[in-house]
PDB file of N, CA, C and O in Angstrom:
ATOM      1  N   ALA A   1       6.247 -10.946  69.176  1.00 45.00           N
ATOM      2  CA  ALA A   1       5.092 -11.976  69.965  1.00 45.00           C
ATOM      3  C   ALA A   1       4.914 -11.493  70.836  1.00 45.00           C
ATOM      4  O   ALA A   1       5.140 -10.097  71.820  1.00 45.00           O
ATOM      5  N   ARG A   2       3.265 -11.438  71.053  1.00 60.00           N
ATOM      6  CA  ARG A   2       2.396 -10.996  72.425  1.00 60.00           C
ATOM      7  C   ARG A   2       2.987 -11.718  73.691  1.00 60.00           C
ATOM      8  O   ARG A   2       2.979 -10.994  75.203  1.00 60.00           O
ATOM      9  N   LEU A   3       3.088 -12.978  73.384  1.00 71.00           N
ATOM     10  CA  LEU A   3       3.494 -13.612  74.834  1.00 71.00           C
ATOM     11  C   LEU A   3       4.565 -13.597  74.841  1.00 71.00           C
ATOM     12  O   LEU A   3       5.626 -13.573  74.191  1.00 71.00           O
ATOM     13  N   ASP A   4       5.106 -14.266  76.278  1.00 87.00           N
ATOM     14  CA  ASP A   4       6.380 -14.094  76.746  1.00 87.00           C
ATOM     15  C   ASP A   4       6.767 -15.543  76.388  1.00 87.00           C
ATOM     16  O   ASP A   4       7.161 -16.702  77.750  1.00 87.00           O
ATOM     17  N   PHE A   5       7.517 -16.169  75.285  1.00 92.00           N
ATOM     18  CA  PHE A   5       7.750 -17.268  74.598  1.00 92.00           C
ATOM     19  C   PHE A   5       8.964 -17.606  75.243  1.00 92.00           C
ATOM     20  O   PHE A   5      10.067 -16.557  74.998  1.00 92.00           O
ATOM     21  N   PRO A   6       9.395 -19.257  75.468  1.00 94.00           N
ATOM     22  CA  PRO A   6      11.054 -19.740  75.435  1.00 94.00           C
ATOM     23  C   PRO A   6      11.612 -18.558  74.230  1.00 94.00           C
ATOM     24  O   PRO A   6      11.063 -18.504  73.271  1.00 94.00           O
ATOM     25  N   GLU A   7      12.631 -18.737  74.373  1.00 95.00           N
ATOM     26  CA  GLU A   7      13.778 -18.191  73.084  1.00 95.00           C
ATOM     27  C   GLU A   7      13.852 -18.764  71.796  1.00 95.00           C
ATOM     28  O   GLU A   7      13.569 -18.296  70.404  1.00 95.00           O
ATOM     29  N   GLU A   8      13.391 -20.315  71.877  1.00 94.00           N
ATOM     30  CA  GLU A   8      13.494 -21.389  70.598  1.00 94.00           C
ATOM     31  C   GLU A   8      11.981 -20.844  69.925  1.00 94.00           C
ATOM     32  O   GLU A   8      11.911 -21.364  68.712  1.00 94.00           O
ATOM     33  N   ILE A   9      10.825 -20.636  70.929  1.00 94.00           N
ATOM     34  CA  ILE A   9       9.445 -20.490  69.902  1.00 94.00           C
ATOM     35  C   ILE A   9       9.722 -19.030  69.141  1.00 94.00           C
ATOM     36  O   ILE A   9       9.275 -18.510  68.447  1.00 94.00           O
ATOM     37  N   LYS A  10      10.905 -18.182  70.234  1.00 95.00           N
ATOM     38  CA  LYS A  10      10.539 -17.128  69.828  1.00 95.00           C
ATOM     39  C   LYS A  10      11.288 -16.776  68.600  1.00 95.00           C
ATOM     40  O   LYS A  10      11.335 -16.130  67.005  1.00 95.00           O
ATOM     41  N   ASN A  11      12.719 -17.586  67.790  1.00 96.00           N
ATOM     42  CA  ASN A  11      13.258 -17.834  66.994  1.00 96.00           C
ATOM     43  C   ASN A  11      12.118 -18.470  65.895  1.00 96.00           C
ATOM     44  O   ASN A  11      12.542 -18.353  64.964  1.00 96.00           O
ATOM     45  N   LEU A  12      11.600 -19.211  66.277  1.00 96.00           N
ATOM     46  CA  LEU A  12      10.656 -20.203  65.457  1.00 96.00           C
ATOM     47  C   LEU A  12       9.734 -19.206  64.504  1.00 96.00           C
ATOM     48  O   LEU A  12       9.482 -18.535  63.325  1.00 96.00           O
ATOM     49  N   ILE A  13       8.870 -18.346  65.728  1.00 96.00           N
ATOM     50  CA  ILE A  13       8.022 -16.708  64.756  1.00 96.00           C
ATOM     51  C   ILE A  13       9.378 -16.259  64.192  1.00 96.00           C
ATOM     52  O   ILE A  13       8.393 -15.536  63.248  1.00 96.00           O
ATOM     53  N   ASP A  14      10.156 -15.419  64.865  1.00 97.00           N
ATOM     54  CA  ASP A  14      11.011 -14.559  63.521  1.00 97.00           C
ATOM     55  C   ASP A  14      11.475 -15.130  62.615  1.00 97.00           C
ATOM     56  O   ASP A  14      11.525 -14.805  61.790  1.00 97.00           O
ATOM     57  N   THR A  15      11.687 -16.418  62.011  1.00 96.00           N
ATOM     58  CA  THR A  15      11.595 -17.001  60.814  1.00 96.00           C
ATOM     59  C   THR A  15      10.587 -17.218  60.269  1.00 96.00           C
ATOM     60  O   THR A  15      10.558 -16.905  58.903  1.00 96.00           O
ATOM     61  N   LEU A  16       9.388 -17.453  60.877  1.00 96.00           N
ATOM     62  CA  LEU A  16       8.046 -17.440  60.434  1.00 96.00           C
ATOM     63  C   LEU A  16       8.003 -15.964  59.722  1.00 96.00           C
ATOM     64  O   LEU A  16       7.105 -15.949  58.566  1.00 96.00           O
ATOM     65  N   LYS A  17       8.340 -15.275  60.543  1.00 97.00           N
ATOM     66  CA  LYS A  17       7.916 -13.817  60.022  1.00 97.00           C
ATOM     67  C   LYS A  17       8.323 -13.419  58.333  1.00 97.00           C
ATOM     68  O   LYS A  17       8.180 -12.363  57.972  1.00 97.00           O
ATOM     69  N   LYS A  18       9.349 -14.283  58.000  1.00 97.00           N
ATOM     70  CA  LYS A  18      10.013 -14.028  57.071  1.00 97.00           C
ATOM     71  C   LYS A  18       9.469 -14.773  55.742  1.00 97.00           C
ATOM     72  O   LYS A  18       9.934 -14.405  54.375  1.00 97.00           O
ATOM     73  N   LEU A  19       8.582 -15.557  55.951  1.00 95.00           N
ATOM     74  CA  LEU A  19       7.841 -15.748  54.518  1.00 95.00           C
ATOM     75  C   LEU A  19       6.805 -14.906  53.943  1.00 95.00           C
ATOM     76  O   LEU A  19       6.146 -14.202  55.307  1.00 95.00           O
ATOM     77  N   PRO A  20       6.695 -15.248  52.818  1.00 95.00           N
ATOM     78  CA  PRO A  20       5.920 -13.811  52.557  1.00 95.00           C
ATOM     79  C   PRO A  20       4.298 -13.925  53.016  1.00 95.00           C
ATOM     80  O   PRO A  20       3.897 -15.220  52.841  1.00 95.00           O
ATOM     81  N   GLY A  21       4.145 -13.166  53.161  1.00 96.00           N
ATOM     82  CA  GLY A  21       2.240 -12.725  53.502  1.00 96.00           C
ATOM     83  C   GLY A  21       2.097 -13.054  54.888  1.00 96.00           C
ATOM     84  O   GLY A  21       1.206 -13.086  55.261  1.00 96.00           O
ATOM     85  N   ILE A  22       3.478 -13.531  55.486  1.00 97.00           N
ATOM     86  CA  ILE A  22       3.199 -13.932  56.866  1.00 97.00           C
ATOM     87  C   ILE A  22       3.552 -12.690  58.037  1.00 97.00           C
ATOM     88  O   ILE A  22       5.034 -12.286  57.729  1.00 97.00           O
ATOM     89  N   GLY A  23       2.818 -12.064  59.193  1.00 96.00           N
ATOM     90  CA  GLY A  23       3.264 -11.021  59.911  1.00 96.00           C
ATOM     91  C   GLY A  23       3.768 -11.711  61.486  1.00 96.00           C
ATOM     92  O   GLY A  23       3.340 -12.664  61.200  1.00 96.00           O
ATOM     93  N   PRO A  24       3.362 -10.567  62.346  1.00 95.00           N
ATOM     94  CA  PRO A  24       3.970 -11.095  63.549  1.00 95.00           C
ATOM     95  C   PRO A  24       2.851 -11.522  64.316  1.00 95.00           C
ATOM     96  O   PRO A  24       3.002 -13.142  64.383  1.00 95.00           O
ATOM     97  N   LYS A  25       1.630 -11.763  63.974  1.00 95.00           N
ATOM     98  CA  LYS A  25       0.334 -12.270  64.145  1.00 95.00           C
ATOM     99  C   LYS A  25       0.212 -13.739  63.447  1.00 95.00           C
ATOM    100  O   LYS A  25       0.021 -14.775  64.509  1.00 95.00           O
ATOM    101  N   GLY A  26       0.663 -14.069  62.194  1.00 97.00           N
ATOM    102  CA  GLY A  26       0.370 -15.020  61.628  1.00 97.00           C
ATOM    103  C   GLY A  26       1.306 -15.911  61.831  1.00 97.00           C
ATOM    104  O   GLY A  26       1.354 -17.204  62.242  1.00 97.00           O
ATOM    105  N   ALA A  27       2.084 -15.187  62.394  1.00 97.00           N
ATOM    106  CA  ALA A  27       3.673 -16.201  62.526  1.00 97.00           C
ATOM    107  C   ALA A  27       3.202 -16.910  64.099  1.00 97.00           C
ATOM    108  O   ALA A  27       4.024 -18.285  64.343  1.00 97.00           O
ATOM    109  N   GLU A  28       3.271 -16.050  64.983  1.00 96.00           N
ATOM    110  CA  GLU A  28       2.581 -16.461  66.346  1.00 96.00           C
ATOM    111  C   GLU A  28       1.788 -17.664  66.534  1.00 96.00           C
ATOM    112  O   GLU A  28       1.779 -18.412  66.962  1.00 96.00           O
ATOM    113  N   ARG A  29       0.777 -17.427  65.716  1.00 96.00           N
ATOM    114  CA  ARG A  29      -0.085 -18.465  65.871  1.00 96.00           C
ATOM    115  C   ARG A  29       0.361 -19.854  65.176  1.00 96.00           C
ATOM    116  O   ARG A  29      -0.164 -20.515  65.357  1.00 96.00           O
ATOM    117  N   ILE A  30       1.104 -20.049  63.931  1.00 96.00           N
ATOM    118  CA  ILE A  30       1.403 -20.902  62.997  1.00 96.00           C
ATOM    119  C   ILE A  30       2.844 -21.793  64.009  1.00 96.00           C
ATOM    120  O   ILE A  30       2.431 -22.381  63.910  1.00 96.00           O
ATOM    121  N   ALA A  31       3.423 -20.860  64.485  1.00 95.00           N
ATOM    122  CA  ALA A  31       4.169 -21.396  65.423  1.00 95.00           C
ATOM    123  C   ALA A  31       3.387 -21.885  66.673  1.00 95.00           C
ATOM    124  O   ALA A  31       3.935 -23.051  67.070  1.00 95.00           O
ATOM    125  N   VAL A  32       2.451 -21.602  67.386  1.00 95.00           N
ATOM    126  CA  VAL A  32       1.954 -22.243  68.364  1.00 95.00           C
ATOM    127  C   VAL A  32       1.370 -23.562  67.785  1.00 95.00           C
ATOM    128  O   VAL A  32       0.888 -24.539  68.573  1.00 95.00           O
ATOM    129  N   TRP A  33       0.678 -23.511  66.717  1.00 95.00           N
ATOM    130  CA  TRP A  33       0.279 -24.582  66.402  1.00 95.00           C
ATOM    131  C   TRP A  33       1.029 -25.993  65.902  1.00 95.00           C
ATOM    132  O   TRP A  33       1.001 -27.083  66.178  1.00 95.00           O
ATOM    133  N   LEU A  34       2.366 -25.548  65.351  1.00 94.00           N
ATOM    134  CA  LEU A  34       3.189 -26.160  65.299  1.00 94.00           C
ATOM    135  C   LEU A  34       3.375 -26.864  66.061  1.00 94.00           C
ATOM    136  O   LEU A  34       4.388 -28.460  66.430  1.00 94.00           O
ATOM    137  N   ILE A  35       3.998 -26.198  67.060  1.00 93.00           N
ATOM    138  CA  ILE A  35       4.544 -27.019  68.774  1.00 93.00           C
ATOM    139  C   ILE A  35       3.364 -27.545  69.470  1.00 93.00           C
ATOM    140  O   ILE A  35       4.169 -28.116  70.171  1.00 93.00           O
ATOM    141  N   ASN A  36       2.096 -27.669  69.208  1.00 95.00           N
ATOM    142  CA  ASN A  36       1.099 -28.760  69.727  1.00 95.00           C
ATOM    143  C   ASN A  36       0.960 -29.889  68.574  1.00 95.00           C
ATOM    144  O   ASN A  36       0.184 -30.769  68.906  1.00 95.00           O
ATOM    145  N   GLN A  37       1.625 -29.894  67.440  1.00 95.00           N
ATOM    146  CA  GLN A  37       2.055 -31.002  66.652  1.00 95.00           C
ATOM    147  C   GLN A  37       2.851 -32.373  66.981  1.00 95.00           C
ATOM    148  O   GLN A  37       3.547 -31.817  67.565  1.00 95.00           O
ATOM    149  N   ASP A  38       2.309 -33.480  66.796  1.00 94.00           N
ATOM    150  CA  ASP A  38       3.466 -34.270  67.357  1.00 94.00           C
ATOM    151  C   ASP A  38       4.680 -34.083  66.452  1.00 94.00           C
ATOM    152  O   ASP A  38       4.973 -33.898  65.688  1.00 94.00           O
ATOM    153  N   ARG A  39       6.225 -34.610  67.040  1.00 93.00           N
ATOM    154  CA  ARG A  39       7.434 -34.781  66.593  1.00 93.00           C
ATOM    155  C   ARG A  39       7.593 -35.821  65.362  1.00 93.00           C
ATOM    156  O   ARG A  39       8.043 -34.817  64.721  1.00 93.00           O
ATOM    157  N   GLU A  40       6.836 -36.411  64.989  1.00 95.00           N
ATOM    158  CA  GLU A  40       5.943 -37.302  63.388  1.00 95.00           C
ATOM    159  C   GLU A  40       6.414 -36.194  62.572  1.00 95.00           C
ATOM    160  O   GLU A  40       7.224 -35.538  61.561  1.00 95.00           O
ATOM    161  N   PHE A  41       5.243 -34.976  62.827  1.00 94.00           N
ATOM    162  CA  PHE A  41       4.488 -34.509  61.893  1.00 94.00           C
ATOM    163  C   PHE A  41       5.666 -32.956  61.900  1.00 94.00           C
ATOM    164  O   PHE A  41       6.387 -32.644  60.683  1.00 94.00           O
ATOM    165  N   ALA A  42       6.546 -32.606  62.663  1.00 91.00           N
ATOM    166  CA  ALA A  42       7.580 -31.474  63.075  1.00 91.00           C
ATOM    167  C   ALA A  42       8.870 -32.468  62.113  1.00 91.00           C
ATOM    168  O   ALA A  42       9.341 -31.278  61.259  1.00 91.00           O
ATOM    169  N   SER A  43       9.073 -33.530  62.121  1.00 93.00           N
ATOM    170  CA  SER A  43       9.974 -34.291  61.379  1.00 93.00           C
ATOM    171  C   SER A  43      10.034 -33.983  59.768  1.00 93.00           C
ATOM    172  O   SER A  43      10.530 -33.954  59.211  1.00 93.00           O
ATOM    173  N   HIS A  44       8.694 -34.541  59.926  1.00 96.00           N
ATOM    174  CA  HIS A  44       8.179 -34.601  57.846  1.00 96.00           C
ATOM    175  C   HIS A  44       8.441 -32.984  57.903  1.00 96.00           C
ATOM    176  O   HIS A  44       8.869 -33.174  56.428  1.00 96.00           O
ATOM    177  N   LEU A  45       7.789 -32.244  58.514  1.00 94.00           N
ATOM    178  CA  LEU A  45       8.061 -30.732  57.912  1.00 94.00           C
ATOM    179  C   LEU A  45       9.495 -30.070  57.289  1.00 94.00           C
ATOM    180  O   LEU A  45       9.870 -30.060  56.122  1.00 94.00           O
ATOM    181  N   SER A  46      10.185 -30.944  58.867  1.00 93.00           N
ATOM    182  CA  SER A  46      11.399 -29.874  58.315  1.00 93.00           C
ATOM    183  C   SER A  46      12.433 -31.075  57.225  1.00 93.00           C
ATOM    184  O   SER A  46      12.959 -30.518  56.391  1.00 93.00           O
ATOM    185  N   LYS A  47      11.970 -32.256  56.748  1.00 95.00           N
ATOM    186  CA  LYS A  47      12.555 -32.985  56.347  1.00 95.00           C
ATOM    187  C   LYS A  47      12.083 -32.166  54.604  1.00 95.00           C
ATOM    188  O   LYS A  47      13.139 -32.147  53.648  1.00 95.00           O
ATOM    189  N   ALA A  48      10.742 -31.885  54.513  1.00 94.00           N
ATOM    190  CA  ALA A  48      10.192 -31.610  53.297  1.00 94.00           C
ATOM    191  C   ALA A  48      10.981 -30.323  52.862  1.00 94.00           C
ATOM    192  O   ALA A  48      11.191 -29.987  51.564  1.00 94.00           O
ATOM    193  N   VAL A  49      11.174 -29.028  53.824  1.00 91.00           N
ATOM    194  CA  VAL A  49      11.636 -27.805  53.638  1.00 91.00           C
ATOM    195  C   VAL A  49      13.351 -28.255  53.361  1.00 91.00           C
ATOM    196  O   VAL A  49      13.571 -27.599  52.291  1.00 91.00           O
ATOM    197  N   GLN A  50      14.035 -28.924  54.029  1.00 91.00           N
ATOM    198  CA  GLN A  50      15.691 -28.811  53.464  1.00 91.00           C
ATOM    199  C   GLN A  50      15.271 -29.915  52.376  1.00 91.00           C
ATOM    200  O   GLN A  50      16.598 -29.742  51.569  1.00 91.00           O
ATOM    201  N   ASP A  51      14.291 -30.595  51.974  1.00 89.00           N
ATOM    202  CA  ASP A  51      14.692 -31.095  50.115  1.00 89.00           C
ATOM    203  C   ASP A  51      14.406 -30.594  49.302  1.00 89.00           C
ATOM    204  O   ASP A  51      14.708 -30.563  48.512  1.00 89.00           O
ATOM    205  N   SER A  52      13.441 -29.565  49.395  1.00 86.00           N
ATOM    206  CA  SER A  52      12.688 -28.212  48.301  1.00 86.00           C
ATOM    207  C   SER A  52      14.136 -27.485  48.502  1.00 86.00           C
ATOM    208  O   SER A  52      14.256 -26.602  47.792  1.00 86.00           O
ATOM    209  N   VAL A  53      14.772 -26.864  49.572  1.00 84.00           N
ATOM    210  CA  VAL A  53      16.303 -26.116  49.410  1.00 84.00           C
ATOM    211  C   VAL A  53      17.144 -26.673  48.754  1.00 84.00           C
ATOM    212  O   VAL A  53      17.618 -26.393  47.997  1.00 84.00           O
ATOM    213  N   GLN A  54      17.257 -28.169  49.127  1.00 82.00           N
ATOM    214  CA  GLN A  54      18.161 -29.154  48.084  1.00 82.00           C
ATOM    215  C   GLN A  54      17.806 -29.095  46.443  1.00 82.00           C
ATOM    216  O   GLN A  54      19.075 -28.822  45.834  1.00 82.00           O
ATOM    217  N   LEU A  55      16.427 -29.378  46.200  1.00 78.00           N
ATOM    218  CA  LEU A  55      16.075 -29.072  44.930  1.00 78.00           C
ATOM    219  C   LEU A  55      16.296 -27.541  44.698  1.00 78.00           C
ATOM    220  O   LEU A  55      16.720 -27.404  43.002  1.00 78.00           O
ATOM    221  N   ASN A  56      16.121 -26.714  45.344  1.00 69.00           N
ATOM    222  CA  ASN A  56      16.392 -25.400  44.725  1.00 69.00           C
ATOM    223  C   ASN A  56      17.717 -25.220  44.565  1.00 69.00           C
ATOM    224  O   ASN A  56      18.061 -24.390  43.337  1.00 69.00           O
ATOM    225  N   ALA A  57      18.632 -25.796  44.684  1.00 68.00           N
ATOM    226  CA  ALA A  57      19.860 -25.696  44.447  1.00 68.00           C
ATOM    227  C   ALA A  57      20.781 -26.019  43.054  1.00 68.00           C
ATOM    228  O   ALA A  57      21.664 -25.683  42.035  1.00 68.00           O
ATOM    229  N   HIS A  58      19.833 -26.823  42.959  1.00 68.00           N
ATOM    230  CA  HIS A  58      19.778 -27.649  40.943  1.00 68.00           C
ATOM    231  C   HIS A  58      18.904 -26.611  40.141  1.00 68.00           C
ATOM    232  O   HIS A  58      18.766 -26.727  39.315  1.00 68.00           O
ATOM    233  N   VAL A  59      17.246 -25.912  40.836  1.00 67.00           N
ATOM    234  CA  VAL A  59      16.662 -25.638  39.548  1.00 67.00           C
ATOM    235  C   VAL A  59      15.918 -24.418  40.364  1.00 67.00           C
ATOM    236  O   VAL A  59      15.611 -24.430  41.771  1.00 67.00           O
ATOM    237  N   LYS A  60      15.885 -23.163  39.651  1.00 65.00           N
ATOM    238  CA  LYS A  60      16.068 -22.061  39.883  1.00 65.00           C
ATOM    239  C   LYS A  60      14.058 -21.658  39.267  1.00 65.00           C
ATOM    240  O   LYS A  60      14.026 -21.692  38.472  1.00 65.00           O
ATOM    241  N   PHE A  61      13.559 -21.570  40.296  1.00 59.00           N
ATOM    242  CA  PHE A  61      12.052 -21.312  39.985  1.00 59.00           C
ATOM    243  C   PHE A  61      11.846 -19.463  40.272  1.00 59.00           C
ATOM    244  O   PHE A  61      12.095 -19.239  40.953  1.00 59.00           O
ATOM    245  N   VAL A  62      11.388 -18.991  39.053  1.00 56.00           N
ATOM    246  CA  VAL A  62      10.544 -17.698  39.204  1.00 56.00           C
ATOM    247  C   VAL A  62       9.257 -17.203  39.066  1.00 56.00           C
ATOM    248  O   VAL A  62       8.614 -17.335  38.222  1.00 56.00           O
ATOM    249  N   VAL A  63       8.933 -18.081  40.357  1.00 56.00           N
ATOM    250  CA  VAL A  63       7.329 -17.621  40.630  1.00 56.00           C
ATOM    251  C   VAL A  63       6.846 -16.440  41.427  1.00 56.00           C
ATOM    252  O   VAL A  63       6.064 -16.513  41.019  1.00 56.00           O
ATOM    253  N   PHE A  64       7.637 -15.888  42.021  1.00 56.00           N
ATOM    254  CA  PHE A  64       6.800 -14.624  42.830  1.00 56.00           C
ATOM    255  C   PHE A  64       7.535 -13.527  41.806  1.00 56.00           C
ATOM    256  O   PHE A  64       6.435 -12.895  42.075  1.00 56.00           O
ATOM    257  N   SER A  65       8.225 -13.454  41.157  1.00 54.00           N
ATOM    258  CA  SER A  65       8.268 -12.219  40.569  1.00 54.00           C
ATOM    259  C   SER A  65       7.670 -12.351  39.307  1.00 54.00           C
ATOM    260  O   SER A  65       7.248 -11.186  38.505  1.00 54.00           O
ATOM    261  N   ASN A  66       7.384 -13.547  39.059  1.00 51.00           N
ATOM    262  CA  ASN A  66       6.111 -13.520  37.779  1.00 51.00           C
ATOM    263  C   ASN A  66       4.541 -14.421  38.213  1.00 51.00           C
ATOM    264  O   ASN A  66       4.709 -15.272  38.375  1.00 51.00           O
ATOM    265  N   PRO A  67       3.837 -13.875  38.764  1.00 53.00           N
ATOM    266  CA  PRO A  67       2.717 -14.132  39.298  1.00 53.00           C
ATOM    267  C   PRO A  67       1.885 -14.912  38.345  1.00 53.00           C
ATOM    268  O   PRO A  67       0.997 -15.751  38.469  1.00 53.00           O
ATOM    269  N   LYS A  68       2.080 -14.776  36.919  1.00 56.00           N
ATOM    270  CA  LYS A  68       1.365 -15.338  35.831  1.00 56.00           C
ATOM    271  C   LYS A  68       2.554 -16.794  35.529  1.00 56.00           C
ATOM    272  O   LYS A  68       1.642 -17.831  35.014  1.00 56.00           O
ATOM    273  N   ALA A  69       3.578 -16.460  36.022  1.00 51.00           N
ATOM    274  CA  ALA A  69       4.343 -17.901  35.831  1.00 51.00           C
ATOM    275  C   ALA A  69       3.913 -19.153  36.254  1.00 51.00           C
ATOM    276  O   ALA A  69       3.075 -19.269  37.759  1.00 51.00           O
ATOM    277  N   SER A  70       3.802 -20.030  35.729  1.00 52.00           N
ATOM    278  CA  SER A  70       3.029 -21.999  36.375  1.00 52.00           C
ATOM    279  C   SER A  70       4.242 -22.613  36.267  1.00 52.00           C
ATOM    280  O   SER A  70       5.752 -22.392  35.560  1.00 52.00           O
ATOM    281  N   VAL A  71       4.412 -23.373  37.190  1.00 52.00           N
ATOM    282  CA  VAL A  71       6.024 -24.368  37.686  1.00 52.00           C
ATOM    283  C   VAL A  71       5.106 -26.087  36.716  1.00 52.00           C
ATOM    284  O   VAL A  71       3.968 -26.475  37.134  1.00 52.00           O
ATOM    285  N   ASP A  72       6.028 -26.406  36.038  1.00 52.00           N
ATOM    286  CA  ASP A  72       5.092 -27.600  35.560  1.00 52.00           C
ATOM    287  C   ASP A  72       5.636 -28.736  35.731  1.00 52.00           C
ATOM    288  O   ASP A  72       7.116 -28.863  36.386  1.00 52.00           O
ATOM    289  N   ASN A  73       5.329 -29.691  35.800  1.00 44.00           N
ATOM    290  CA  ASN A  73       5.838 -31.131  36.693  1.00 44.00           C
ATOM    291  C   ASN A  73       6.372 -32.140  35.616  1.00 44.00           C
ATOM    292  O   ASN A  73       6.149 -32.251  34.561  1.00 44.00           O
TER     293      ASN A  73
END
């Protein structure tokens, strides 16, 4: 992070950097954007991530290892 963010924001940036295709600057931009959203959006995003992780416990997707793979609904 280029700025001296509070520890909570640094943690968010470090976590975002672990996402595919997200580097340090992108993670910082996303973090700043996220903290400027309302609490309802943050709650919805958090729930969507948690629900997706729960789904992943039951269904394994092999999308990143095979770029031509598609996910059928």
